[in-house]
PDB file of C-alpha atoms in Angstrom:
ATOM      1  CA  UNK I 101      -8.123  -6.401 -29.628  1.00  0.00           C
ATOM      2  CA  UNK I 102     -11.651  -5.893 -29.541  1.00  0.00           C
ATOM      3  CA  UNK I 103     -13.516  -6.935 -26.082  1.00  0.00           C
ATOM      4  CA  UNK I 104     -16.905  -7.790 -25.964  1.00  0.00           C
ATOM      5  CA  UNK I 105     -18.404  -6.960 -22.300  1.00  0.00           C
ATOM      6  CA  UNK I 106     -22.015  -7.879 -21.965  1.00  0.00           C
ATOM      7  CA  UNK I 107     -23.197  -7.895 -25.329  1.00  0.00           C
ATOM      8  CA  UNK I 108     -21.319  -3.607 -25.488  1.00  0.00           C
ATOM      9  CA  UNK I 109     -17.666  -4.091 -27.979  1.00  0.00           C
ATOM     10  CA  UNK I 110     -15.261  -1.464 -26.017  1.00  0.00           C
ATOM     11  CA  UNK I 111     -12.060  -0.717 -28.713  1.00  0.00           C
ATOM     12  CA  UNK I 112      -8.619  -1.408 -26.539  1.00  0.00           C
ATOM     13  CA  UNK I 113      -6.166   1.413 -26.630  1.00  0.00           C
ATOM     14  CA  UNK I 114      -2.803   0.011 -25.271  1.00  0.00           C
ATOM     15  CA  UNK I 115      -0.043   1.706 -26.991  1.00  0.00           C
ATOM     16  CA  UNK I 116       1.923  -1.323 -25.719  1.00  0.00           C
ATOM     17  CA  UNK I 117       5.691   0.455 -26.389  1.00  0.00           C
ATOM     18  CA  UNK I 118       4.852   2.744 -23.805  1.00  0.00           C
ATOM     19  CA  UNK I 119       3.495   0.193 -21.685  1.00  0.00           C
ATOM     20  CA  UNK I 120       6.610  -2.034 -22.167  1.00  0.00           C
ATOM     21  CA  UNK I 121       8.949   1.135 -21.927  1.00  0.00           C
ATOM     22  CA  UNK I 122       7.433   1.560 -18.281  1.00  0.00           C
ATOM     23  CA  UNK I 123       6.244  -2.024 -17.148  1.00  0.00           C
ATOM     24  CA  UNK I 124       8.850  -2.729 -14.233  1.00  0.00           C
ATOM     25  CA  UNK I 125       8.174   1.042 -12.809  1.00  0.00           C
ATOM     26  CA  UNK I 126       3.971   0.526 -12.858  1.00  0.00           C
ATOM     27  CA  UNK I 127       4.822  -3.332 -11.697  1.00  0.00           C
ATOM     28  CA  UNK I 128       6.523  -2.073  -8.543  1.00  0.00           C
ATOM     29  CA  UNK I 129       4.037   0.434  -8.248  1.00  0.00           C
ATOM     30  CA  UNK I 130       0.897  -1.675  -8.064  1.00  0.00           C
ATOM     31  CA  UNK I 131       3.006  -4.201  -5.891  1.00  0.00           C
ATOM     32  CA  UNK I 132       3.484  -1.426  -3.384  1.00  0.00           C
ATOM     33  CA  UNK I 133      -0.296  -0.465  -3.296  1.00  0.00           C
ATOM     34  CA  UNK I 134      -1.245  -4.150  -2.979  1.00  0.00           C
ATOM     35  CA  UNK I 135      -2.789  -4.168   0.269  1.00  0.00           C
ATOM     36  CA  UNK I 136      -6.232  -3.300   1.786  1.00  0.00           C
ATOM     37  CA  UNK I 137      -5.120  -0.981   4.973  1.00  0.00           C
ATOM     38  CA  UNK I 138      -2.437   0.638   2.072  1.00  0.00           C
ATOM     39  CA  UNK I 139      -5.229   1.560   0.022  1.00  0.00           C
ATOM     40  CA  UNK I 140      -7.207   2.554   2.482  1.00  0.00           C
ATOM     41  CA  UNK I 141      -4.350   5.181   4.129  1.00  0.00           C
ATOM     42  CA  UNK I 142      -3.372   6.350   0.804  1.00  0.00           C
ATOM     43  CA  UNK I 143      -7.610   7.142   0.286  1.00  0.00           C
ATOM     44  CA  UNK I 144      -6.720   9.059   3.649  1.00  0.00           C
ATOM     45  CA  UNK I 145      -3.872  11.203   2.853  1.00  0.00           C
ATOM     46  CA  UNK I 146      -5.736  12.290  -0.646  1.00  0.00           C
ATOM     47  CA  UNK I 147      -7.594  14.233   1.165  1.00  0.00           C
ATOM     48  CA  UNK I 148      -4.792  16.235   3.195  1.00  0.00           C
ATOM     49  CA  UNK I 149      -1.769  15.311   5.213  1.00  0.00           C
ATOM     50  CA  UNK I 150      -2.221  12.871   8.283  1.00  0.00           C
ATOM     51  CA  UNK I 151       0.065  12.448  11.630  1.00  0.00           C
ATOM     52  CA  UNK I 152       0.323   8.243  12.692  1.00  0.00           C
ATOM     53  CA  UNK I 153      -2.272   9.361  15.096  1.00  0.00           C
ATOM     54  CA  UNK I 154      -4.764  10.058  12.590  1.00  0.00           C
ATOM     55  CA  UNK I 155      -4.174   7.957   9.973  1.00  0.00           C
ATOM     56  CA  UNK I 156      -4.192   5.073  13.466  1.00  0.00           C
ATOM     57  CA  UNK I 157      -7.743   6.358  14.083  1.00  0.00           C
ATOM     58  CA  UNK I 158      -9.097   6.375  10.780  1.00  0.00           C
ATOM     59  CA  UNK I 159      -7.823   3.016   9.630  1.00  0.00           C
ATOM     60  CA  UNK I 160      -8.651   1.224  13.269  1.00  0.00           C
ATOM     61  CA  UNK I 161      -4.930  -0.304  13.485  1.00  0.00           C
ATOM     62  CA  UNK I 162      -2.096  -0.104  16.243  1.00  0.00           C
ATOM     63  CA  UNK I 163       0.074   2.722  16.209  1.00  0.00           C
ATOM     64  CA  UNK I 164       2.701   0.235  15.683  1.00  0.00           C
ATOM     65  CA  UNK I 165       0.783  -1.050  12.774  1.00  0.00           C
ATOM     66  CA  UNK I 166       0.691   2.137  10.964  1.00  0.00           C
ATOM     67  CA  UNK I 167       4.510   2.807  11.808  1.00  0.00           C
ATOM     68  CA  UNK I 168       5.194  -0.050  10.136  1.00  0.00           C
ATOM     69  CA  UNK I 169       3.694   0.914   7.098  1.00  0.00           C
ATOM     70  CA  UNK I 170       4.215   4.330   6.452  1.00  0.00           C
ATOM     71  CA  UNK I 171       7.933   3.210   6.831  1.00  0.00           C
ATOM     72  CA  UNK I 172       7.420   0.793   4.179  1.00  0.00           C
ATOM     73  CA  UNK I 173       5.249   3.034   1.927  1.00  0.00           C
ATOM     74  CA  UNK I 174       7.947   6.067   2.249  1.00  0.00           C
ATOM     75  CA  UNK I 175      10.548   3.868   1.724  1.00  0.00           C
ATOM     76  CA  UNK I 176       8.730   2.501  -1.561  1.00  0.00           C
ATOM     77  CA  UNK I 177       7.896   6.100  -2.766  1.00  0.00           C
ATOM     78  CA  UNK I 178       4.183   6.481  -2.073  1.00  0.00           C
ATOM     79  CA  UNK I 179       4.422   8.729   0.667  1.00  0.00           C
ATOM     80  CA  UNK I 180       7.070  11.741   2.367  1.00  0.00           C
ATOM     81  CA  UNK I 181       6.473  13.135   5.727  1.00  0.00           C
ATOM     82  CA  UNK I 182       7.115  16.589   6.826  1.00  0.00           C
ATOM     83  CA  UNK I 183       8.207  17.562  10.719  1.00  0.00           C
ATOM     84  CA  UNK I 184       5.717  20.331  11.793  1.00  0.00           C
ATOM     85  CA  UNK I 185       6.116  21.022  15.750  1.00  0.00           C
ATOM     86  CA  UNK I 186       5.910  17.852  17.500  1.00  0.00           C
ATOM     87  CA  UNK I 187       3.959  15.871  14.917  1.00  0.00           C
ATOM     88  CA  UNK I 188       5.165  14.203  11.682  1.00  0.00           C
ATOM     89  CA  UNK I 189       2.387  14.753   8.683  1.00  0.00           C
ATOM     90  CA  UNK I 190       2.408  12.222   6.041  1.00  0.00           C
ATOM     91  CA  UNK I 191       1.405  13.128   2.153  1.00  0.00           C
ATOM     92  CA  UNK I 192       1.122  11.218  -0.570  1.00  0.00           C
ATOM     93  CA  UNK I 193       4.296  11.836  -2.815  1.00  0.00           C
ATOM     94  CA  UNK I 194       2.921  11.482  -6.590  1.00  0.00           C
ATOM     95  CA  UNK I 195      -0.278  13.516  -7.803  1.00  0.00           C
ATOM     96  CA  UNK I 196      -0.454   9.867 -10.629  1.00  0.00           C
ATOM     97  CA  UNK I 197      -1.043   8.297  -7.537  1.00  0.00           C
ATOM     98  CA  UNK I 198      -4.218  10.454  -6.717  1.00  0.00           C
ATOM     99  CA  UNK I 199      -5.317  10.065 -10.209  1.00  0.00           C
ATOM    100  CA  UNK I 200      -4.945   6.188  -9.925  1.00  0.00           C
ATOM    101  CA  UNK I 201      -6.568   6.236  -6.976  1.00  0.00           C
ATOM    102  CA  UNK I 202      -9.803   8.252  -8.394  1.00  0.00           C
ATOM    103  CA  UNK I 203      -9.238   5.620 -11.340  1.00  0.00           C
ATOM    104  CA  UNK I 204      -9.860   2.452  -8.832  1.00  0.00           C
ATOM    105  CA  UNK I 205     -12.891   4.223  -7.324  1.00  0.00           C
ATOM    106  CA  UNK I 206     -14.396   4.597 -10.155  1.00  0.00           C
ATOM    107  CA  UNK I 207     -13.816   1.191 -12.062  1.00  0.00           C
ATOM    108  CA  UNK I 208     -14.223  -0.842  -8.744  1.00  0.00           C
ATOM    109  CA  UNK I 209     -15.813   1.473  -5.545  1.00  0.00           C
ATOM    110  CA  UNK I 210     -19.360   0.932  -7.161  1.00  0.00           C
ATOM    111  CA  UNK I 211     -21.373   1.160  -3.330  1.00  0.00           C
TER     112      UNK I 211
END
């Protein structure tokens, strides 16, 4: 299939069989990410593990909202946590999320 964007021909290189075998998993992942605050949380966690308090300040939301987001993101397999002393540090679970977030930034965040 060929696609034309502003006079430029782009060859679509999608392996439909591979896509078909992974559609459910990819769909679940994208649905889990589909919220502006979740995208921002992932963006901050890509830079390194953070506590709830740090993420709350960075994302400018309440601690209860952040805890809710992190609990759900953890249950959906986007983030994990590690207890260090008195604090829980959250981080990105899968390096593929880092690649996906970079692709999103490269294609959709051009300011």
